[in-house]
């Protein structure tokens, strides 16, 4: 006898981020969120630790979008990533020189990619949040490789000045933990947060 199909919740899902990487992760997992950019000024937010910063930014982005009329009755997902390196939060580098200096410091070493996740159910007002943590082991690109990578512009637009799913991939030896968290969103963590709100991830599958 066939198992019954998972029920569909009919809930709208909203991603409070312009990140194409996060949107791609959600779509590959069977979800099809709307995108509403939060407009939160990341540079204006401060927190005592890198982990707290990732969480505060994720919560701020989710809350900013959840307050908008177009997000009514939706589940809003806010995320933000920072790289903790030498105990300091590293976001997007200010310019090419900063990106080059950062890569010269990171090569051959490890950092911790922290991604804050916040989900707000705008229908009930409930919210849940948590931080995903993944160790990133960097390779040892030479100066010419670092200069070539920074010249592409990619490191200037991402937390930590690297990607795992783009041009930076050859310079990352490996990760310890969820690779999706490094890309920008941990699907296992999101499933747990949705579950805490009483929403099964399979109920949100499109189709």
Backbone as a ProteinNet text record, in pm:
[ID]
protein_1_A
[PRIMARY]
XXXXXXXXXXXXXXXXXXXXXXXXXXXXXXXXXXXXXXXXXXXXXXXXXXXXXXXXXXXXXXXXXXXXXXXXXXXXXXXXXXXXXXXXXXXXXXXXXXXXXXXXXXXXXXXXXXXXXXXXXXXXXXXXXXXXXXXXXXXXXXXXXXXXXXXXXXXXXXXXXXXXXXXXXXXXXXXXXXXXXXXXXXXXXXXXXXXXXXXXXXXXXXX
[TERTIARY]
84.5	0	87.9	55.7	136.3	119.3	228.9	221.9	148	71.6	1.1	99.1	64	150.7	155.6	269.7	282.6	186.6	114.7	21.1	94	32.6	88.1	25.9	109	57.5	-8.7	31.7	-21	38.5	138.6	199.2	295.2	292.5	389.9	522.9	629.4	763.7	832.5	892.4	960.3	1105.1	1196.9	1338.5	1375.3	1421.3	1455.5	1601.3	1635.4	1774.2	1778.8	1875.5	1894.4	1996.6	2046.6	2152.3	2105.3	2164.2	2126.9	2167.4	2273.2	2317.3	2213.8	2158.4	2055.8	1929.8	1891.4	1772.9	1793.1	1911.8	1941.5	1936.2	1989.2	1984.2	1839.9	1754.8	1614.7	1544	1569.1	1503.2	1548.2	1676.3	1725.1	1666.7	1623.7	1563	1411.4	1359.6	1217	1129.7	1190.6	1114.2	1120.8	1019.3	1014.6	971.7	1062.6	1025	1015.2	936.4	941.1	1062.4	1114.2	1228.5	1186.4	1207.5	1184.7	1310.7	1383.4	1509.3	1481	1553.7	1524.8	1565.3	1675.3	1724.5	1799.2	1827.7	1900.1	2044.1	2090.6	2228.8	2318.4	2388.2	2470.2	2581.6	2634.6	2746.6	2705	2575	2527.3	2498	2509.3	2475.3	2602	2597.3	2710.4	2664.8	2758.4	2729.9	2861.2	2853.8	2976.3	3062.2	3003	3078.1	3037.5	3121.3	3083.2	2953	2933.5	2811.2	2689.4	2702.3	2591.6	2562.2	2666.5	2647.4	2569.2	2606.2	2534.7	2387.5	2360.7	2222.8	2143.2	2201.9	2132.7	2098.8	2192	2167.1	2057	2058.5	1953.7	1816.9	1810.8	1683.9	1636.3	1730.3	1693.6	1637.8	1699.2	1652.7	1514.7	1496.6	1366.3	1258.2	1288.6	1189.7	1152.1	1251.3	1223.7	1126.9	1145.2	1056.7	921.9	923.5	798.4	702.1	755.4	671.2	601.6	637.6	579.5	446.1	352.7	221.6	230.5	327.4	337	385.1	428.9	472.1	364.6	244.7	136.8	108.6	90.8	57.9	167.2	289.1	399.9	496.6	579.2	692.9	814.3	876.7	987.2	1119.4	1213.7	1345.4	1449.1	1520.1	1629.7	1760	1866	1996.9	2107.1	2215.4	2334.4	2457.1	2563.8	2685.3	2804	2887.1	3014.5	3118.9	3241.5	3351.8	3422.4	3432	3510	3652.6	3744.4	3885	3969.9	4051.8	4130.6	4041.3	3920.1	3828.9	3754.8	3771.2	3709	3611.2	3498.1	3399.5	3448.1	3450.7	3492.5	3374	3325.5	3217.3	3274.5	3213.3	3264.4	3383.1	3490.8	3605.3	3569.4	3632.1	3599.1	3641.2	3753.6	3803.1	3898.7	3955.5	4042.8	4167.3	4223.3	4343.2	4313.2	4196.4	4157	4134.7	4077.7	4053.7	4185.2	4282.1	4412.9	4480.6	4477.9	4540.2	4473	4341.4	4268.9	4306.5	4313.1	4347.4	4490.3	4580.8	4718	4723.3	4634.5	4628.9	4560.5	4460.4	4380.3	4445.2	4527.2	4576.4	4653.2	4621.7	4684.1	4627.4	4523.9	4465.9	4316.5	4249.9	4107	4030.2	3903.6	3812.9	3679.7	3588.1	3455.3	3351.7	3277.2	3172	3044.3	2994.7	2874.8	2760	2649.4	2532	2413.8	2366.7	2247.2	2123.9	2027.1	1900.1	1786.3	1688.7	1569.4	1447.2	1347	1221.6	1108.6	1030.4	916.2	787.5	692.9	559.7	475.3	452.5	381.1	233.2	182.6	42.5	22.5	120.6	107.7	196.1	297	391.5	505.4	503.1	609.8	737.8	851	979.6	1076.2	1164.8	1269.6	1398.9	1510.8	1638	1750.1	1857.1	1973.9	2088.9	2208.8	2328.1	2389.7	2417	2488.3	2637.5	2718.7	2863.5	2935.8	3026	3101.9	3247.9	3338.5	3481.6	3523.7	3596.5	3645.3	3797.6	3852	3997.7	4045.6	4120.4	4164.5	4289.9	4297.8	4417	4527.2	4628.6	4742.2	4766.4	4672.9	4695.3	4816.4	4891.3	5006.3	4958.4	5052.1	5014.7	4946.4	4994.1	4935.3	4791.7	4767.2	4631.1	4537.8	4587.8	4505.9	4471.5	4570.6	4546.8	4446.2	4458.4	4366.1	4224.7	4213.2	4080.6	4015.7	4090.4	4034.9	3997	4074.1	4045.8	3911.5	3860	3728.5	3616.1	3643.6	3541.9	3458.3	3463	3377.8	3401.8	3527.2	3549	3493.5	3469.8	3422	3273.8	3204.6	3059.1	3010.3	3104.2	3064.1	3135.2	3066	3123.7	3248.5	3354.6	3477.4	3566.1	3517.7	3594.7	3620.1	3529.5	3546	3410	3405.6	3286.5	3325.7	3228.5	3248.4	3187.8	3098.6	3025.5	3054.8	3169.2	3202.6	3350.3	3405.7	3545.5	3642.4	3595.8	3683.1	3698.8	3618.2	3619	3756.5	3840.1	3970.5	4064.7	4031.9	4120.1	4071.2	3970.1	3919.3	3946.9	4028.7	4065.5	3949.5	3863.9	3751.2	3677.9	3566.5	3487.8	3452.2	3434	3389.5	3253.1	3148	3012.3	2931	2821.8	2728.7	2783.6	2812.2	2861.2	2758.1	2629.4	2525.4	2533.2	2572	2585.9	2691.5	2796.5	2902.3	2850.8	2769.5	2713.8	2613.3	2549.9	2461.9	2336.7	2305.1	2183.7	2194.3	2171.8	2176.7	2037	2015.2	1883.4	1846.1	1938.8	1901.5	1859.6	1930.1	1893.9	1759.7	1737	1608.8	1494.8	1515.7	1411.4	1376.3	1477.4	1451.5	1377.6	1414	1346.4	1200.6	1176.5	1038.5	958.9	1022.7	956	917	1002	970.8	848.4	817.8	698	578.8	599.3	491.1	471.7	575.8	567.6	666.8	618.5	706.7	763.4	892.3	953.9	892.1	848.6	789.4	656.6	591	463.8	484.2	610.3	641.2	697.4	715.7	766.6	673.1	731.5	650.1	601.7	500.5	451.9	318.5
-119.4	0	124.2	219.6	340.2	425	490.8	581.9	706.9	767.6	890.3	1001.8	1087.6	1200	1297.9	1366.5	1467.3	1581.7	1630.3	1739.2	1868.1	1951.9	2082.3	2185.2	2271.9	2368.4	2487	2515.1	2631.5	2761.4	2753.7	2873.9	2937.5	3069.7	3142.6	3146	3137.6	3143.6	3265.7	3347.8	3468.9	3466	3490.5	3500.2	3647.6	3689	3829.7	3855.4	3824.2	3835.8	3842.5	3918.7	3923.4	3820.2	3738	3642.2	3535.3	3529.8	3424	3285.9	3278.8	3149.3	3092.2	3176.2	3128.1	3086.3	3165.2	3131.8	2999.2	2977.9	2852.9	2733.2	2748.5	2639.8	2600.9	2699.4	2672.1	2604.7	2653.6	2595.5	2452.7	2425.1	2288.5	2193	2248.1	2166	2156.5	2203.2	2188	2302.2	2412.5	2527.7	2638.9	2723	2827.8	2960	3022.2	3143.5	3266.9	3361.8	3495.6	3565	3664.8	3739.2	3882.8	3925	4064.5	4109.5	4202.4	4247.6	4335.4	4311.3	4378.1	4524.5	4557.7	4694.7	4728.3	4629	4653.2	4694.7	4799.6	4846.6	4761.4	4666.7	4574.2	4645.4	4751.3	4821.8	4895.3	4921	4995.9	4905.9	4774.8	4679.4	4633.7	4634	4588.9	4481.1	4395.9	4289.3	4251.1	4192.7	4164.9	4051.4	3958.6	3844.5	3820	3750.5	3717.5	3637.6	3542.9	3463.5	3551.5	3641.4	3732	3824	3867.5	3955.9	3885.4	3761	3685.8	3669.7	3644.4	3624.1	3754.2	3861.9	3991	4038.5	4020.9	4063.1	3980	3849.2	3763.1	3802	3827.4	3865.5	4001.7	4094.3	4227.4	4221.2	4139.8	4127.4	4062.5	3955.5	3888.6	3981.4	4054.5	4142.9	4257.9	4312.2	4423.8	4382.7	4262.3	4214.6	4170.4	4104.9	4057	4171.3	4290.7	4405.9	4466.4	4423.4	4481.2	4414.4	4491.4	4435.4	4319	4324.4	4219.3	4086	4086	3961.2	3903.1	3957.8	3910.1	3762.1	3688.3	3545.3	3458.7	3509.7	3433.7	3386.8	3291.8	3250.5	3322.9	3407.4	3490.2	3434.4	3414	3361.9	3473.3	3502.3	3598.2	3528.3	3557.7	3496.5	3601	3577.6	3659.1	3578.2	3594.2	3516.3	3606.3	3560.4	3626	3517	3548.9	3456.4	3498.1	3404.5	3430.8	3383.6	3478.7	3447	3521.3	3447.6	3505.5	3576	3520.6	3573.9	3699.2	3741.1	3864.6	3832.6	3903.6	3884.9	3950.9	3872.4	3924.5	3918.2	4033.5	4037.9	4053.4	4138.4	4163.7	4260.1	4234.4	4326.1	4462.1	4566.3	4702.6	4730.7	4672.2	4697	4584.7	4594.8	4489.4	4471.5	4581	4570.9	4494.4	4520.9	4450.4	4302.3	4271.5	4131.4	4056.5	4120.5	4057.5	4032.7	4132.9	4118.3	4007.7	3999.5	3897	3757.7	3740	3608.5	3568.3	3663.4	3631.3	3587.4	3643	3603.5	3468.2	3437.7	3315.9	3191.4	3206.1	3087.6	2994.2	2865.9	2764.5	2754.4	2832	2832.5	2800.3	2806.9	2776.4	2891.3	2901.1	2996.8	2928.3	2997.8	2942.2	3030.7	2971.7	3046.2	3034.6	3147.2	3153.2	3212.6	3140.9	3193.7	3197.9	3319	3335.5	3306.3	3237.9	3204.9	3252.3	3318.2	3357.8	3332.5	3267.3	3243.5	3306	3389.2	3454.4	3411.3	3363.6	3331.6	3456.8	3529.6	3656.5	3636.9	3515.4	3489.6	3482.7	3425.3	3408.4	3503.6	3560.8	3647	3571.2	3438.3	3357.8	3370.4	3360.6	3362.3	3267.7	3210.1	3122.9	3159.1	3139.7	3173.7	3089	3075.8	2998.6	3031.2	2990.2	3013.8	2880.8	2865.9	2749.3	2778.5	2677.4	2695.9	2588.2	2628.9	2535.2	2578.6	2487	2516.9	2511.1	2613.2	2620.4	2612.2	2514.9	2498.2	2553.4	2662.1	2729.6	2665.3	2668.6	2620.8	2725.6	2706.8	2798.6	2857.1	2938.2	3002.8	3095.4	3102.1	3192.6	3335.4	3429	3569.9	3598.1	3533.9	3556.6	3504.6	3389.4	3334.1	3422.8	3473.6	3563.4	3689.3	3747.1	3869	3843.2	3728.3	3695.2	3675.6	3610.7	3587.4	3719.2	3803.2	3931.7	4018.1	4008.3	4087.4	4051.3	3931.7	3894.2	3972.6	4027	4101.5	4016.7	3884.4	3798	3813.5	3817.2	3824.3	3950.2	4054.5	4180.5	4177.3	4074.6	4070.6	3961.4	3892.7	3780.8	3787	3737.8	3734.5	3647.6	3697.9	3620.9	3631.5	3695.9	3716.1	3587.4	3489.4	3365.3	3301.7	3212.5	3131.7	2984.7	2901.2	2756.9	2702.5	2780.3	2735.2	2822.4	2891.3	2980.1	2974.4	3088.1	3093.7	3067.2	3083.9	3061	2915.2	2827.2	2685.6	2619.1	2646	2578.9	2615.1	2722.3	2769	2729	2642.3	2590.2	2440.5	2397.6	2256.2	2168.7	2222.4	2143.6	2215.7	2157.2	2213.2	2102	2138.6	2045.7	2093.8	2028.6	2070.6	2082.6	2155.2	2169	2266.5	2220.3	2312.4	2417.1	2382.5	2480	2601.7	2579.8	2690.2	2788.9	2737	2822.6	2901.2	2836.9	2902.6	3010.2	2992.4	3099.2	3057.1	2926	2880.8	2731.1	2691.3	2549.5	2490.3	2401.2	2340.1	2253.8	2175.6	2100	2190.9	2302.3	2395.6	2461.5	2497.8	2557	2459.4	2331.1	2230.9	2227.9	2234.6	2232	2357.5	2471.8	2596	2595.9	2549.4	2539.2	2443	2332.4	2235.5	2295.6	2384.8	2450.3	2540.7	2581.8	2662.7	2576.7	2445.3	2354.7	2337.7	2369.6	2358.7	2253.7	2151	2049.7	2097.1	2076.4	2125.9	2061.4	1936.3	1870	1933	1999.8	2065.4	2189.8	2233.2	2353.2	2321.1	2191.7	2155.6	2206	2261.2	2310.2	2192.5	2216.4	2111	2056.6
0	0	0	-85.1	-94.1	30.7	71.2	184.9	142.9	233.7	198.1	169.8	77.6	43.7	159.4	172.5	277.4	249.2	350.5	328.1	295.6	215.3	183.8	277	335.2	431.6	362.9	239.7	171.6	222.8	311.4	367.3	268.2	263.8	183.6	257	181.1	236.5	176.6	262.7	217	263.7	172.6	205.7	215.4	333.3	356.9	319.4	196	151.4	0.2	-51.1	-196.3	-242.4	-149.8	-181.2	-279.6	-399.2	-493.8	-443.6	-362.1	-309.4	-212.8	-125.6	-32.1	-107.3	-205.2	-284.2	-356	-409.9	-479.8	-385.7	-264.1	-166	-135.4	-115.4	-84.1	-201.4	-320.3	-437.4	-462.7	-441.5	-462	-358.1	-244.7	-139.8	-155.4	-268.6	-296	-250.3	-204.9	-158	-262.5	-265.3	-366.6	-302.6	-228	-154.9	-243.5	-197.6	-254	-192.4	-259.5	-207.3	-178.4	-54.1	-15.2	58.8	1.9	61.4	182.6	290.6	417.9	420.7	356.2	361.6	489.3	573.3	698.6	668.4	735.2	721	811	752	829.9	905.4	847.3	909.8	1036.6	1051.2	1167.9	1287.6	1269	1375.1	1447	1579.2	1659.9	1757	1796.8	1893.1	1960.7	2080.6	2156.8	2102.8	2027.1	1974.3	1828.8	1751.3	1613.5	1606.4	1698	1697.8	1724.8	1820.8	1851.5	1734	1663.5	1548.4	1438.1	1408.3	1305	1341.3	1469.3	1513.4	1510.3	1561.1	1564.7	1423.5	1330.5	1193	1127.7	1151.1	1095	1150.2	1280.2	1342.6	1292.3	1273.9	1225.7	1083.7	999.5	861.4	855.2	932.4	933.2	987.4	1094.8	1156.3	1063.6	991.7	901	790.8	738.3	631.5	687.9	804.8	865.3	895.9	918.5	952.4	830.9	712.8	591.7	557.1	504	468.6	370.2	278.7	177.6	234.3	361.3	424.9	516.8	512.2	599	575.6	685.2	682.9	620.8	617.6	559.4	667.2	629.7	711	653.9	734.3	686.9	739.3	648	683.8	668.1	776.3	770.9	804.4	730.6	755.5	742.4	812.9	791.7	831.6	754.6	778.1	810.1	903.1	931.2	950.8	918.2	942.4	1070.7	1164.6	1285.4	1259.9	1259.9	1233.9	1335.9	1408.4	1517.8	1619.3	1639.3	1739.4	1699.3	1573.4	1525	1412.8	1409.9	1303.5	1175.2	1068.3	938.8	842.9	803.6	705.9	566.8	486.4	352.2	362	289.1	294.1	235	286.6	243.9	100.6	59.1	-76.2	-115.5	-235.1	-286.1	-199.2	-151.8	-67.6	60.5	118.8	240.8	212.6	96.4	60.2	41.4	-22	-41.9	92.8	179.6	311.3	391.5	380	454.6	406.3	275	221.3	257.7	260.6	299.4	445.6	527.7	668.5	686.4	601.1	618.2	560.1	456.7	386.1	480	465.3	548.2	688.3	717.6	851.7	844.7	958.4	964.9	1028.6	992.9	1054.2	1077.1	1141.3	1167.3	1099.2	1006	937.9	1020.3	1065.1	1148.6	1067.4	1060.2	991.1	1086.8	1112.4	1194.3	1111.7	1172	1107	1196.6	1139	1213.7	1126.3	1183.6	1112.5	1193.2	1128	1192.5	1122.7	1201.1	1150	1167.7	1059.7	1072.2	1105.3	1086.1	1120	1271.1	1341.9	1486.8	1566.4	1499.4	1569.1	1634.3	1625.4	1685.3	1603.9	1674.9	1605.7	1674.4	1596.4	1648.4	1576.6	1644.7	1582.2	1640.1	1563.3	1605.5	1511.4	1551.4	1470.1	1429.6	1300.3	1250.2	1247.1	1275.4	1284.2	1203.8	1115.1	1032.7	1026.6	1054.6	1045	897.9	855.1	716.9	719.1	645.9	637.3	503	509.5	388.1	329.8	197.8	129.3	136	51.2	52.9	-86.1	-134.8	-264.8	-258.1	-368.4	-368.8	-395.7	-390.1	-404.2	-538	-644.8	-776.9	-782.3	-720	-717.8	-636.3	-524.2	-442.5	-521.7	-587.7	-665.7	-777.5	-844.2	-953.2	-900.2	-785	-727.1	-685.9	-618.7	-575	-695.3	-803.3	-923.7	-987.3	-958.8	-1012.9	-945.9	-828.1	-754.3	-661	-677.2	-595.3	-445	-398.8	-253.3	-187.4	-266.2	-210	-174.8	-220.5	-203.9	-109.6	-43.3	42.5	177.2	280	414.1	415.2	476.1	485	363.1	256.6	133	55.8	68.8	-7.4	-31.2	-129.2	-152.8	-154.8	-123.6	-132.2	-260.9	-319.9	-438.5	-559.9	-557.6	-667.6	-699.8	-738.5	-779.8	-665.4	-542	-427.1	-388.9	-448.1	-408.9	-416	-516.6	-522.1	-407.3	-336.1	-229.9	-90.6	-85.8	41.3	44.8	140.2	148.3	193.4	279.4	327.5	438.3	479.7	589.5	686.6	810.8	913.9	961.6	911.9	942.7	815.6	823	711.5	606.9	484.5	381.1	341.6	350.9	319.3	409.6	533.7	628.2	580.5	516.2	462.7	342.5	261.1	142.6	182.4	298.8	345.7	418.5	418.2	486.2	512.1	636.1	672.3	663.6	568.1	554.3	675	734	854	969.7	987.1	1093.9	1063.5	937.4	900.5	926.9	896.9	923.3	1071.7	1157.5	1301.6	1347.7	1292.1	1330.8	1285.2	1163.7	1116.3	1203.9	1242.8	1328.9	1462.5	1515	1642.1	1629.9	1506.9	1482.1	1441.5	1442.4	1406.5	1257.3	1179.7	1034.1	985.9	919.2	862.9	730.5	709.6	586.4	462.9	474.2	357.3	317.5	413.2	381.1	296.1	285.3	207.9	70.3	42.1	-89.7	-198.2	-302.1	-413.2	-496.8	-576.8	-664.6	-619.7
[MASK]
+++++++++++++++++++++++++++++++++++++++++++++++++++++++++++++++++++++++++++++++++++++++++++++++++++++++++++++++++++++++++++++++++++++++++++++++++++++++++++++++++++++++++++++++++++++++++++++++++++++++++++++++

